[in-house]
Structure formats: structure tokens, C-alpha cells
XYZ file of C-alpha atoms in Angstrom:
610
model
C 4.588 -49.957 -10.687
C 2.762 -49.681 -7.207
C 5.061 -46.837 -5.635
C 2.413 -44.309 -5.763
C -1.369 -44.304 -4.805
C -3.711 -44.675 -8.008
C -7.326 -44.749 -8.100
C -9.304 -48.179 -8.810
C -11.635 -47.251 -11.614
C -13.822 -50.379 -11.506
C -13.972 -53.843 -9.894
C -16.006 -56.554 -11.347
C -16.038 -60.267 -11.442
C -14.823 -62.423 -14.187
C -17.112 -64.249 -16.688
C -16.735 -67.830 -17.319
C -14.986 -67.119 -20.600
C -12.631 -64.364 -19.324
C -11.661 -66.805 -16.401
C -10.483 -69.271 -19.094
C -8.644 -66.647 -21.102
C -6.774 -65.641 -17.904
C -5.673 -69.238 -17.043
C -4.741 -69.750 -20.665
C -2.587 -66.726 -20.278
C -1.114 -67.609 -17.102
C -0.319 -71.163 -18.375
C 1.332 -70.052 -21.327
C 3.544 -67.267 -19.660
C 4.433 -69.283 -16.758
C 5.369 -72.712 -18.008
C 6.977 -73.762 -14.518
C 3.361 -73.652 -13.124
C 1.411 -76.944 -13.733
C -2.375 -76.796 -14.100
C -2.725 -77.980 -10.442
C -0.693 -74.970 -9.403
C -2.831 -72.576 -11.283
C -6.024 -74.188 -9.784
C -4.580 -74.005 -6.432
C -4.061 -70.131 -6.836
C -7.454 -69.588 -8.672
C -9.551 -72.421 -7.623
C -12.379 -73.504 -10.383
C -15.366 -72.942 -8.044
C -14.104 -69.372 -6.715
C -14.983 -66.039 -7.802
C -12.166 -64.346 -9.599
C -12.226 -60.390 -9.509
C -10.440 -57.848 -11.579
C -9.488 -54.377 -10.177
C -8.977 -51.957 -13.107
C -6.863 -48.902 -12.242
C -6.532 -45.561 -14.070
C -2.877 -46.203 -14.944
C -4.136 -49.245 -16.933
C -3.030 -51.813 -14.483
C -5.474 -54.891 -13.975
C -5.160 -56.698 -10.804
C -6.766 -60.204 -10.421
C -7.543 -62.362 -7.241
C -10.164 -64.607 -5.727
C -12.754 -62.674 -4.240
C -12.385 -62.072 -0.814
C -8.649 -62.810 -0.979
C -5.245 -61.658 -1.907
C -4.505 -59.974 -5.294
C -2.584 -62.768 -7.012
C -1.642 -61.587 -10.567
C -1.370 -58.006 -12.266
C -1.558 -57.070 -15.787
C 0.854 -53.961 -16.651
C -1.057 -52.682 -19.618
C -4.530 -54.544 -19.356
C -3.869 -56.536 -22.460
C -2.616 -59.741 -21.129
C 0.777 -59.458 -22.727
C 2.702 -58.441 -19.281
C 1.107 -60.285 -16.681
C 2.945 -61.022 -13.383
C 2.428 -63.084 -10.113
C 2.386 -60.939 -6.999
C 4.240 -61.746 -3.965
C 1.357 -63.633 -2.432
C 1.094 -65.879 -5.212
C 4.809 -66.419 -4.989
C 4.687 -67.224 -1.388
C 2.285 -70.210 -2.220
C 4.294 -71.023 -5.365
C 7.747 -69.865 -4.692
C 9.284 -71.871 -7.916
C 6.504 -70.434 -10.178
C 9.222 -68.328 -11.528
C 12.922 -68.302 -12.001
C 14.849 -66.263 -9.526
C 17.698 -63.997 -8.676
C 19.386 -64.635 -5.302
C 20.662 -61.487 -3.599
C 24.089 -61.117 -2.118
C 22.806 -59.989 1.219
C 20.446 -57.810 3.356
C 21.562 -54.580 2.315
C 20.556 -55.382 -1.095
C 17.198 -56.508 -0.087
C 16.593 -53.156 1.683
C 16.978 -51.342 -1.398
C 14.583 -53.658 -3.422
C 11.819 -53.514 -0.968
C 12.427 -49.666 -1.279
C 11.553 -49.651 -4.779
C 14.913 -49.747 -6.443
C 15.407 -51.872 -9.634
C 17.907 -54.773 -9.087
C 21.510 -54.237 -10.145
C 23.967 -56.967 -11.388
C 26.588 -56.376 -8.600
C 23.770 -57.105 -6.060
C 23.237 -60.650 -7.447
C 24.869 -63.723 -5.929
C 26.207 -65.763 -8.960
C 26.342 -69.572 -8.488
C 29.515 -71.647 -9.180
C 28.053 -72.822 -12.322
C 27.626 -69.252 -13.610
C 24.843 -67.006 -14.580
C 21.619 -68.993 -15.559
C 20.215 -68.245 -19.148
C 17.767 -65.875 -19.753
C 16.278 -63.220 -22.355
C 15.471 -59.657 -22.071
C 11.990 -59.008 -20.912
C 11.148 -62.413 -18.896
C 9.411 -62.271 -15.698
C 12.041 -63.091 -12.661
C 11.362 -63.115 -9.092
C 13.862 -61.879 -6.374
C 15.060 -63.939 -3.236
C 17.423 -63.441 -0.429
C 19.700 -66.156 1.174
C 18.190 -68.607 3.466
C 14.399 -67.809 2.482
C 12.166 -69.730 -0.080
C 9.703 -66.685 -0.178
C 10.354 -64.171 -3.153
C 10.224 -60.576 -2.235
C 9.815 -59.117 -5.573
C 8.925 -59.532 -8.916
C 10.210 -57.728 -12.183
C 11.155 -57.884 -15.837
C 14.813 -58.602 -17.138
C 16.188 -55.652 -18.943
C 18.830 -57.535 -21.016
C 19.734 -61.103 -21.916
C 22.344 -63.130 -19.859
C 24.535 -63.107 -22.935
C 24.445 -59.043 -22.978
C 24.884 -59.205 -19.240
C 28.144 -61.163 -19.518
C 29.563 -59.314 -22.316
C 28.764 -56.056 -19.955
C 30.637 -57.522 -17.171
C 27.630 -58.161 -15.013
C 27.289 -54.281 -14.657
C 24.156 -52.205 -15.052
C 20.522 -52.850 -14.360
C 19.486 -56.502 -14.172
C 15.802 -56.445 -13.269
C 13.157 -53.807 -13.544
C 11.049 -54.035 -10.198
C 7.341 -54.263 -11.073
C 6.259 -55.028 -7.512
C 7.784 -55.964 -4.256
C 6.857 -56.469 -0.529
C 5.408 -53.819 1.217
C 4.545 -51.823 -1.808
C 1.130 -49.965 -2.079
C -0.417 -53.140 -3.742
C 0.859 -55.102 -0.634
C -0.414 -52.558 1.845
C -3.566 -52.324 0.265
C -4.234 -55.830 1.544
C -3.176 -54.958 4.946
C -5.584 -52.102 4.987
C -3.269 -49.712 6.511
C 0.299 -47.975 5.754
C 3.162 -49.903 7.060
C 6.352 -47.459 7.140
C 9.778 -48.925 5.980
C 11.739 -49.896 9.015
C 15.118 -50.088 7.032
C 17.504 -52.703 7.881
C 15.092 -54.529 10.376
C 13.001 -55.654 7.355
C 16.080 -57.136 5.606
C 16.627 -59.313 8.898
C 13.042 -60.465 8.755
C 13.112 -61.189 5.093
C 16.186 -63.417 5.654
C 14.524 -65.366 8.492
C 14.385 -68.899 6.778
C 11.368 -69.792 9.143
C 9.281 -67.174 7.086
C 6.601 -69.178 4.898
C 8.049 -72.314 6.126
C 7.386 -72.603 9.943
C 4.295 -74.255 11.369
C 4.127 -72.059 14.427
C 1.131 -70.254 15.242
C 1.073 -66.855 14.592
C 1.178 -65.796 18.079
C 4.597 -67.852 18.588
C 8.039 -66.286 18.304
C 9.794 -69.747 17.810
C 12.015 -70.141 14.975
C 11.744 -66.136 14.338
C 15.558 -65.670 14.718
C 17.724 -65.071 11.627
C 19.932 -67.829 10.471
C 22.041 -65.659 8.089
C 25.480 -65.632 9.790
C 26.456 -62.155 8.689
C 22.946 -60.594 9.750
C 22.655 -62.508 12.755
C 26.097 -61.020 14.036
C 24.876 -57.539 12.872
C 22.179 -57.900 14.936
C 23.607 -59.122 17.919
C 26.322 -56.433 17.584
C 29.017 -59.022 17.107
C 30.375 -58.035 13.536
C 32.891 -55.764 14.118
C 33.608 -54.983 10.544
C 29.973 -54.087 9.307
C 27.569 -55.667 6.940
C 27.482 -56.420 3.397
C 26.700 -53.434 1.178
C 25.121 -53.345 -2.466
C 28.357 -54.007 -4.192
C 29.374 -56.632 -1.487
C 31.812 -54.357 0.328
C 31.882 -53.651 3.766
C 30.012 -50.939 5.305
C 30.732 -49.526 8.714
C 27.576 -47.517 8.640
C 25.438 -50.699 9.267
C 27.425 -51.555 12.470
C 27.406 -48.125 13.694
C 23.261 -47.721 13.140
C 22.675 -51.214 14.461
C 24.952 -50.786 17.646
C 22.516 -48.244 19.199
C 19.136 -50.036 18.393
C 20.000 -53.677 18.506
C 18.070 -54.329 21.474
C 14.798 -52.597 20.400
C 15.537 -54.281 16.738
C 15.612 -57.657 18.084
C 12.379 -57.430 19.704
C 10.612 -55.688 16.499
C 12.258 -58.299 14.409
C 10.634 -61.169 16.698
C 7.222 -59.537 16.499
C 7.290 -58.633 12.712
C 8.760 -62.037 11.711
C 5.940 -63.854 13.850
C 3.435 -61.713 11.769
C 5.059 -62.761 8.343
C 5.039 -66.305 9.233
C 1.337 -66.245 9.683
C 0.976 -65.078 5.974
C 2.131 -68.413 4.869
C 0.437 -70.595 7.401
C -3.185 -69.565 6.436
C -4.456 -71.820 3.565
C -5.942 -69.975 0.644
C -3.949 -66.780 1.290
C -6.021 -65.221 4.155
C -4.748 -63.434 7.227
C -8.034 -62.682 8.606
C -8.791 -63.557 11.960
C -11.434 -66.203 12.311
C -14.765 -64.794 14.128
C -14.875 -67.908 16.042
C -12.250 -65.897 18.610
C -14.632 -63.030 18.609
C -17.719 -62.830 20.763
C -21.155 -61.649 19.758
C -20.668 -58.476 21.457
C -17.273 -57.761 19.855
C -18.665 -58.613 16.422
C -21.820 -56.046 17.220
C -19.267 -53.373 18.504
C -17.255 -53.824 15.136
C -20.163 -53.753 13.036
C -21.419 -50.394 14.793
C -17.863 -48.815 14.572
C -17.539 -49.782 10.836
C -21.019 -48.255 9.842
C -20.144 -44.985 11.701
C -16.844 -45.020 9.987
C -18.690 -45.560 6.494
C -21.094 -42.794 7.283
C -18.418 -40.132 8.309
C -16.186 -41.048 5.576
C -17.635 -42.654 2.176
C -21.384 -42.551 2.483
C -22.517 -39.085 0.794
C -26.261 -37.770 1.318
C -26.034 -37.326 -2.715
C -25.717 -41.184 -2.889
C -28.982 -41.954 -1.104
C -31.374 -43.914 -1.258
C -28.837 -46.776 -1.203
C -29.426 -50.605 -1.330
C -28.290 -52.405 1.974
C -26.092 -54.629 0.033
C -24.408 -51.822 -1.671
C -23.632 -50.051 1.760
C -22.404 -53.636 3.218
C -20.040 -54.258 0.244
C -18.667 -50.790 -0.711
C -18.857 -48.960 2.461
C -18.908 -51.033 5.707
C -16.588 -54.012 4.797
C -13.604 -51.821 3.623
C -13.661 -49.858 6.852
C -13.125 -52.890 8.981
C -10.014 -53.088 11.136
C -7.011 -54.915 9.507
C -7.186 -58.756 10.250
C -10.693 -58.768 11.112
C -13.576 -60.451 9.057
C -16.735 -59.411 9.438
C -19.796 -61.818 9.157
C -23.281 -60.672 9.825
C -24.382 -64.041 10.876
C -21.942 -63.920 13.867
C -23.692 -60.918 15.131
C -26.700 -61.113 17.384
C -28.778 -59.903 14.432
C -28.085 -62.662 11.983
C -29.026 -60.535 9.082
C -28.416 -57.493 7.434
C -31.830 -56.256 7.197
C -32.162 -56.757 10.901
C -29.001 -54.904 11.841
C -29.876 -51.991 9.682
C -33.755 -51.826 11.090
C -31.989 -51.884 14.501
C -29.848 -48.685 13.800
C -32.641 -47.283 12.106
C -34.789 -47.521 15.505
C -32.041 -45.645 17.375
C -32.419 -42.769 15.064
C -29.078 -42.886 13.390
C -30.250 -43.913 9.877
C -33.492 -44.152 8.157
C -34.111 -47.565 6.404
C -37.118 -48.713 4.392
C -37.743 -51.998 2.735
C -37.926 -52.251 -0.937
C -41.223 -54.308 -1.518
C -40.348 -55.561 -4.793
C -36.556 -56.533 -4.279
C -37.183 -57.362 -0.345
C -34.253 -55.415 0.359
C -33.536 -53.046 2.745
C -32.800 -49.346 1.497
C -30.881 -46.701 3.292
C -32.785 -43.661 2.799
C -31.013 -41.007 5.126
C -28.506 -40.533 7.630
C -29.096 -38.502 11.037
C -25.919 -36.294 11.018
C -26.793 -34.652 14.134
C -27.298 -38.109 16.189
C -25.206 -38.314 19.345
C -23.626 -41.580 18.164
C -22.500 -39.897 14.983
C -21.262 -36.431 16.544
C -19.251 -38.569 19.302
C -17.730 -40.757 16.874
C -14.224 -39.566 15.593
C -13.341 -41.413 12.261
C -10.011 -42.915 11.636
C -7.583 -41.644 8.828
C -6.967 -44.417 6.310
C -4.735 -43.168 3.714
C -4.512 -46.454 1.794
C -8.081 -47.255 2.054
C -8.722 -44.125 -0.131
C -7.030 -45.909 -3.164
C -9.681 -48.605 -3.164
C -12.337 -46.180 -1.944
C -11.400 -43.156 -3.811
C -13.975 -41.038 -5.916
C -17.515 -40.588 -5.249
C -20.045 -43.520 -4.428
C -21.077 -43.136 -8.192
C -17.999 -45.141 -9.121
C -18.737 -47.605 -6.327
C -22.256 -47.891 -7.741
C -20.634 -48.531 -11.344
C -18.520 -51.119 -10.049
C -21.544 -52.883 -8.496
C -23.482 -52.432 -11.458
C -21.083 -53.845 -14.051
C -20.515 -57.096 -12.072
C -23.427 -58.914 -13.811
C -23.326 -62.568 -14.263
C -26.441 -64.596 -15.894
C -26.243 -68.176 -15.683
C -28.526 -70.727 -17.181
C -29.038 -73.737 -14.833
C -31.692 -76.485 -14.706
C -33.412 -78.707 -11.987
C -34.648 -82.376 -12.105
C -38.103 -82.943 -13.164
C -40.344 -86.122 -12.761
C -39.426 -87.159 -16.243
C -35.459 -87.569 -15.317
C -35.862 -88.182 -11.579
C -35.300 -91.706 -12.189
C -31.821 -90.973 -13.870
C -30.618 -88.985 -10.920
C -31.781 -91.454 -8.519
C -30.110 -94.285 -10.296
C -26.682 -92.526 -10.133
C -27.234 -90.761 -6.624
C -27.639 -87.526 -7.707
C -29.448 -84.722 -5.965
C -32.941 -83.949 -7.463
C -33.357 -80.769 -5.696
C -30.118 -79.328 -6.697
C -29.505 -76.907 -9.583
C -27.001 -77.911 -12.401
C -25.380 -76.144 -15.316
C -26.048 -77.739 -18.975
C -22.695 -79.575 -18.775
C -23.225 -80.899 -15.212
C -26.652 -82.306 -16.296
C -25.092 -83.808 -19.410
C -22.476 -85.512 -17.276
C -25.220 -87.248 -15.050
C -26.818 -88.854 -18.060
C -23.815 -89.827 -19.100
C -22.831 -91.460 -16.185
C -26.148 -93.324 -16.132
C -25.346 -94.675 -19.619
C -21.899 -95.957 -18.440
C -23.129 -97.494 -15.405
C -25.863 -99.549 -17.436
C -23.329 -100.154 -20.148
C -25.696 -98.721 -22.999
C -23.293 -97.682 -25.721
C -23.618 -99.594 -28.577
C -20.796 -101.830 -29.066
C -20.725 -101.882 -33.187
C -21.161 -97.849 -33.083
C -19.525 -96.064 -30.222
C -21.392 -92.824 -30.997
C -24.922 -94.278 -30.657
C -26.570 -94.933 -27.243
C -29.068 -97.982 -26.786
C -32.135 -96.643 -25.003
C -33.233 -98.918 -21.934
C -36.822 -98.507 -20.702
C -35.853 -95.859 -17.869
C -33.674 -93.671 -20.245
C -36.539 -93.732 -22.964
C -39.073 -92.834 -20.754
C -36.971 -89.890 -19.227
C -36.333 -88.773 -22.922
C -39.604 -89.269 -24.781
C -42.284 -90.185 -22.468
C -45.379 -87.947 -23.321
C -43.454 -86.371 -26.031
C -44.277 -88.934 -28.683
C -47.587 -88.665 -30.564
C -50.045 -91.389 -29.932
C -49.655 -94.319 -32.460
C -45.933 -93.482 -33.111
C -43.157 -96.080 -31.809
C -40.686 -94.919 -29.303
C -36.990 -94.760 -30.620
C -34.662 -97.511 -29.491
C -31.405 -95.566 -29.999
C -30.093 -92.107 -29.877
C -26.984 -90.373 -30.980
C -24.702 -88.952 -28.483
C -24.535 -85.544 -29.820
C -28.461 -85.085 -29.414
C -28.492 -86.932 -25.933
C -27.560 -83.874 -23.933
C -29.691 -81.334 -25.425
C -32.813 -83.906 -25.408
C -32.107 -84.434 -21.515
C -31.742 -80.858 -20.673
C -35.077 -80.111 -22.389
C -36.608 -82.487 -20.281
C -35.509 -80.659 -17.112
C -36.942 -77.543 -15.367
C -35.292 -74.421 -16.665
C -33.985 -71.679 -14.170
C -31.735 -68.774 -14.334
C -29.422 -67.243 -11.739
C -28.647 -63.579 -11.851
C -26.016 -62.272 -9.704
C -24.788 -58.473 -9.340
C -22.110 -57.613 -6.981
C -23.054 -59.351 -3.831
C -26.608 -60.039 -4.523
C -27.940 -63.243 -6.442
C -31.310 -64.778 -7.211
C -32.421 -67.728 -8.819
C -36.070 -67.632 -10.615
C -37.863 -70.424 -12.699
C -38.076 -70.274 -16.094
C -36.212 -68.535 -19.073
C -34.615 -65.375 -18.474
C -37.066 -62.421 -19.602
C -35.659 -59.467 -21.560
C -35.665 -55.780 -20.643
C -38.242 -54.154 -22.937
C -37.488 -50.356 -24.246
C -40.362 -48.941 -25.952
C -40.871 -45.390 -27.563
C -44.505 -44.331 -28.315
C -46.318 -41.016 -28.929
C -48.427 -39.554 -26.531
C -51.046 -36.579 -26.889
C -49.598 -33.350 -28.259
C -47.268 -35.728 -30.528
C -44.685 -35.837 -27.757
C -42.492 -38.945 -27.466
C -41.911 -40.995 -24.301
C -39.875 -44.034 -23.815
C -40.763 -46.825 -21.350
C -38.212 -49.091 -19.948
C -39.629 -52.521 -18.101
C -38.141 -55.772 -16.780
C -35.411 -54.197 -14.909
C -36.052 -56.348 -11.814
C -34.741 -59.386 -13.835
C -31.307 -58.083 -13.725
C -31.523 -56.596 -10.245
C -31.718 -53.000 -11.113
C -33.332 -50.613 -9.151
C -36.029 -48.763 -11.338
C -35.990 -45.590 -9.078
C -32.067 -45.525 -9.096
C -32.268 -45.913 -12.891
C -34.793 -43.113 -13.084
C -32.790 -40.753 -11.175
C -29.493 -41.451 -13.328
C -31.387 -40.897 -16.805
C -32.800 -37.788 -15.476
C -29.329 -36.358 -15.007
C -27.953 -37.812 -18.048
C -30.688 -36.732 -20.659
C -31.681 -33.721 -18.705
C -35.199 -34.704 -18.987
C -38.216 -35.733 -16.534
C -38.514 -39.206 -15.679
C -41.160 -41.156 -13.520
C -41.548 -44.511 -12.292
C -44.890 -46.166 -12.337
C -46.249 -49.651 -11.725
C -47.048 -51.856 -14.708
C -50.883 -52.646 -15.039
C -51.776 -55.967 -14.023
C -48.277 -57.185 -13.579
C -45.769 -57.169 -10.755
C -42.649 -54.964 -11.235
C -42.120 -51.353 -12.302
C -41.720 -49.185 -15.439
C -39.522 -46.207 -16.026
C -41.117 -43.495 -18.258
C -38.438 -41.063 -19.938
C -39.681 -37.856 -21.609
C -38.515 -37.984 -25.267
C -37.340 -40.496 -27.789
C -34.143 -41.827 -26.100
C -34.413 -45.295 -26.858
C -30.961 -45.945 -28.331
C -29.397 -43.986 -25.340
C -31.145 -45.931 -22.998
C -29.969 -49.342 -24.597
C -26.525 -48.109 -24.670
C -26.525 -46.964 -21.145
C -27.797 -50.523 -19.966
C -24.932 -52.161 -21.862
C -22.173 -49.962 -20.722
C -23.251 -49.073 -17.179
C -25.164 -52.193 -16.031
C -23.540 -54.943 -18.211
C -26.845 -56.148 -19.770
C -25.812 -58.378 -22.679
C -27.485 -57.295 -25.981
C -29.452 -60.363 -26.549
C -31.653 -59.478 -23.308
C -32.387 -56.083 -24.516
C -35.467 -55.853 -26.752
C -36.526 -52.471 -28.244
C -39.464 -51.343 -30.120
C -39.826 -47.860 -31.684
C -43.486 -47.289 -32.265
C -43.006 -43.815 -33.640
C -40.986 -45.058 -36.757
C -43.181 -45.743 -39.827
């Protein structure tokens, strides 16, 4: 599945509905995992991303963390956990135990698992059906090394005399999906890897990553092979004795032992990092080191992924799609830990040296990369590193990267406490300056009701209004001379309470997020006639959804082969894109597909139609 490099077509954040759907699918497919286990892998508050590959595979993970699940066909019917997920929850899947290290060498080399290589317990072969997801483990190590799908049922396997293929391997330790997290290619080290994989301290040791304690192998056969004490060789795939292992290991036992200790130490650190992160904490890096890493990553990006045809480019896009992917393996870059503290200040500092030209967008208040001085001494002296695995993630021109950023749109309606409901918030100890979703705000008012015991005893669906709650819901909204209500039905309470709060909306696209007061304004697309009976299409309100009007104008100019201009809206803040021709439907479709704007937020008006 991940033996060959495949380009990622798009990467985006999952919406709330898709997150729930993914968790439901995982819960149904892996009944061994409890709700708490699934929440441990995919925390409710964390952003979940999906990378869509050209071979239809979808890879899911927590933003900034490891890939945790992959969907073979993108339809949710064949979803599997990655080895990273299984390292956190080893019992999530049933597993086959291998006979020995020689078998694991073939598995992590990409071969499917055959029945002769499986160690069958005394009680017999476990029961399974064809097409079930199963993991693969080695003796003495709780951490699975591969995951795949059974090719036949247990009954069919016994009828065949435990011969043939048992598991079609989908993903394994150190395949391309695993390597993509490491950020560089790690070559197979043959039998050495199998010894490391059979180290029982892997994923169980609490030693720090720099310690080599507990990194020795406790498997008798493999330990004697490493120490050159096994005169009869090691276990082969079919459980037979192979003299080739002893002969090959005899020459390199001393070097292998040193590499095993180093490699096993690295592997142990994988399990000891909570939240599945292997990155070095920046607290161990000085400010000068962070500045140096930033400069090197920028030069690497300018040489490899930032093309002149993609300029101008927002600073946030440069950072997330170009600079961060160029960071060294095991290093986390945080601009706040640098001497510049802010992305815009760092870009302005590099602009002052003449390496790049940066200009601030006065409407979005964001630094824009305008041009790159490819004749600058810093640029000419820098030699970019070759990163074959990074190409899998970054392959394609920056238009694909822009498309990923454009599609990752999330719109959330949020609410803030007002003078009407402040007493309710104060009574339950809630923060009046915080933004709340509709469900969170409703929970606060029901918390107040529970605290004051306002539920009507004779009718549990009705809430009795005390003076504080009545004022919060109706003060100023009841006509003079009318009496205030004394009760309210529970189903009407939430909506009434939210209507008394201040409405806000939060718009997130890629790494950029803004919160604005009031309801979300729509994008207006209007077609009208100009002098000479010519049609022109105008698009406004793009800033609401974090769309750069200049960039959109350039896109539409190429897409429709027509002239486009950007002008300031008269008497208003914002810009308007003018497109020659009546392309109202095409523009609306482009905003839907390329920028992910929901239909309900697009308003169209064709004044040329009678």
C-alpha cells in the first residue's frame, strides 16, 4: 500500500460532521477500542486532518501529529490504524505472533504474511473471517509492526493445512507512510531491524531517549545470534535453521550491536512521547539556534518549493506549506521562540537584507511575499538538501498547495455574553469574556437551572423563571403593559438564551483564523451590463472568508481567459473583483469547489436577465 511514493493531492481539516462520522466508523470497525481509547487517539478538541492521495487512499491524523488511520479506497469501508496508533493502543486489533526475527524482516520489507511464519498457540488458531483487519507482532514486544487484512477464514486456513497467505499487509513499520513522519529516508538494515523490533523494552521503557538502558534484546535465539553464540544459525521463515544468518552476523556482530543500541534507543522514544510526537522541545534550543533553523528552512524552501510564478504569496502560506516542511527531522519550529517573536517581523527582517521583498496587505493585515532575490549572496551560497520523501508531501506545483489551503475552510458561529445574560454567567462561575458555541452556551443556562432547582416538579419539561433568569431572557423584549412569563419550555429555552447573547463568527482557513462580531456576511456575485451592451461580473465580500481578491482575480483571469481588475468598494472597506463577461455561474462554482464556501453563503444576482 505504501511501498511506492504517491503524491498527496490535497490536505484539509475535517468538519465537525466528518469528525463524528470518522469516529463512528472507527468505533464500528474496531469494537475492541472503547470510546475513551478513540478519544485518546483523536482528542475531541484537536483538529483532525485528512490527506487525500492520487491512489484514492485517505490518511487521517491529528494536526501536527502522526498519521493514525488510513482508508484504502476513501469510502470508509476499509479503514485501518497505522503502526503509530497501534503503538498507543496495542490491543486495538487482534494480532498474529511471528515465529521469529527472520519472519519480521520479510514483513517490514513489504512481503505479505504467510501461515508458516505464524506462531500458533497451544490452544490452537484463533477464530477469524476473511477480510478482517489484524496486526502483526514479534515475540517479547507488545508493539505491532504491521497491519493488514486476512485473506481467508480460520476454518479455510485449517482446511488448507495452515499453508498459503494469511495476511495481506497494508502498512508496516518503516514503509513510506512511516518514513513521511520521520522526514527523511531510512534504509532497511536487514536483520538488525528484527533484533530491534524484538526488544521488549520498545514502547515499554521509561528511560529517556538518550539512554541505552534496556535496549538489549531478550529473545534467546536473537540474542545468541547477535552475540555470535548460536552455532546452529537462526530461525528462517518456515521455522527451519538457516546457516546464512550466523555467517552474515559473525562478521558484523560488533558494529550491529552498537547500531542496535542506538536504533532501539530512538525507537523507545516513540512510545515515551505523549500524544505521539517525536519532536525535540524548543526549550532545549537557544534563541540563536531557532533563528538559524528558521533561516536555513527559508533558504531551503526558496530553492525547492517556492516558485516565482506563485508570487505574491501570503506569509501564512509560505510558513505552513513551504518553511515548516523543510525543517530538519526531530525539530519543531516555533516563531515565538525566535528573536523575532512574530512571523511578519521575521519576514520584514529578511526583507531588509534584500533576500526577499515583503509587503503588508493593508486589508488582511498580513505580510505578503512579493519577490525573491535569487542573486542574493545568501541564496547563492546556500546548498539545498535533497529530500526524496518530502517530495511525496510537497510534490506538484504550489497551485496544489494553495488549493489545499483554500479548501481548508471552517466556519463556526460563536456567541459572547451580553449585559442581559451576564448575571447567569456570573452565578455559575463562567467567563463572560469567552466565546461559546451554541451548545456550550445552552449548557450554562441549564447549569444555572440545576443550581437554582428551577425545573417544575409537576412537569419536568417546564422551567420556572426566577427574577434573574426572567430578566436575562425577556427584559427589554416585552412590550409595555404586557406581563412577563413565569415559565418556559425547555425546548425553547436554549434558542431564547442564545438570542440574548452577542453573535460572532469564527472563520478558519489553513493556519489563519479570525473572529468577527455579528452574523456572517455572504459573498455577493452580481452580473450587470455596461456601456456597449457588455457584461461584467462583480464579486465582493471575499475578505469574510479569508480569500485574497488579488489572487482570485489572477486565477479567474487564467481560468476564463478574460480581463479582471480589483477595485475598492465605494464608501466601504474591502475590495471588489471585476470580471469581463457574464460568468456568474462559473464564479460561484469556482468558489464552491476551490475555496470551499458553502452555498448558503454565496448570493448571486444576474441583472442582465429579464
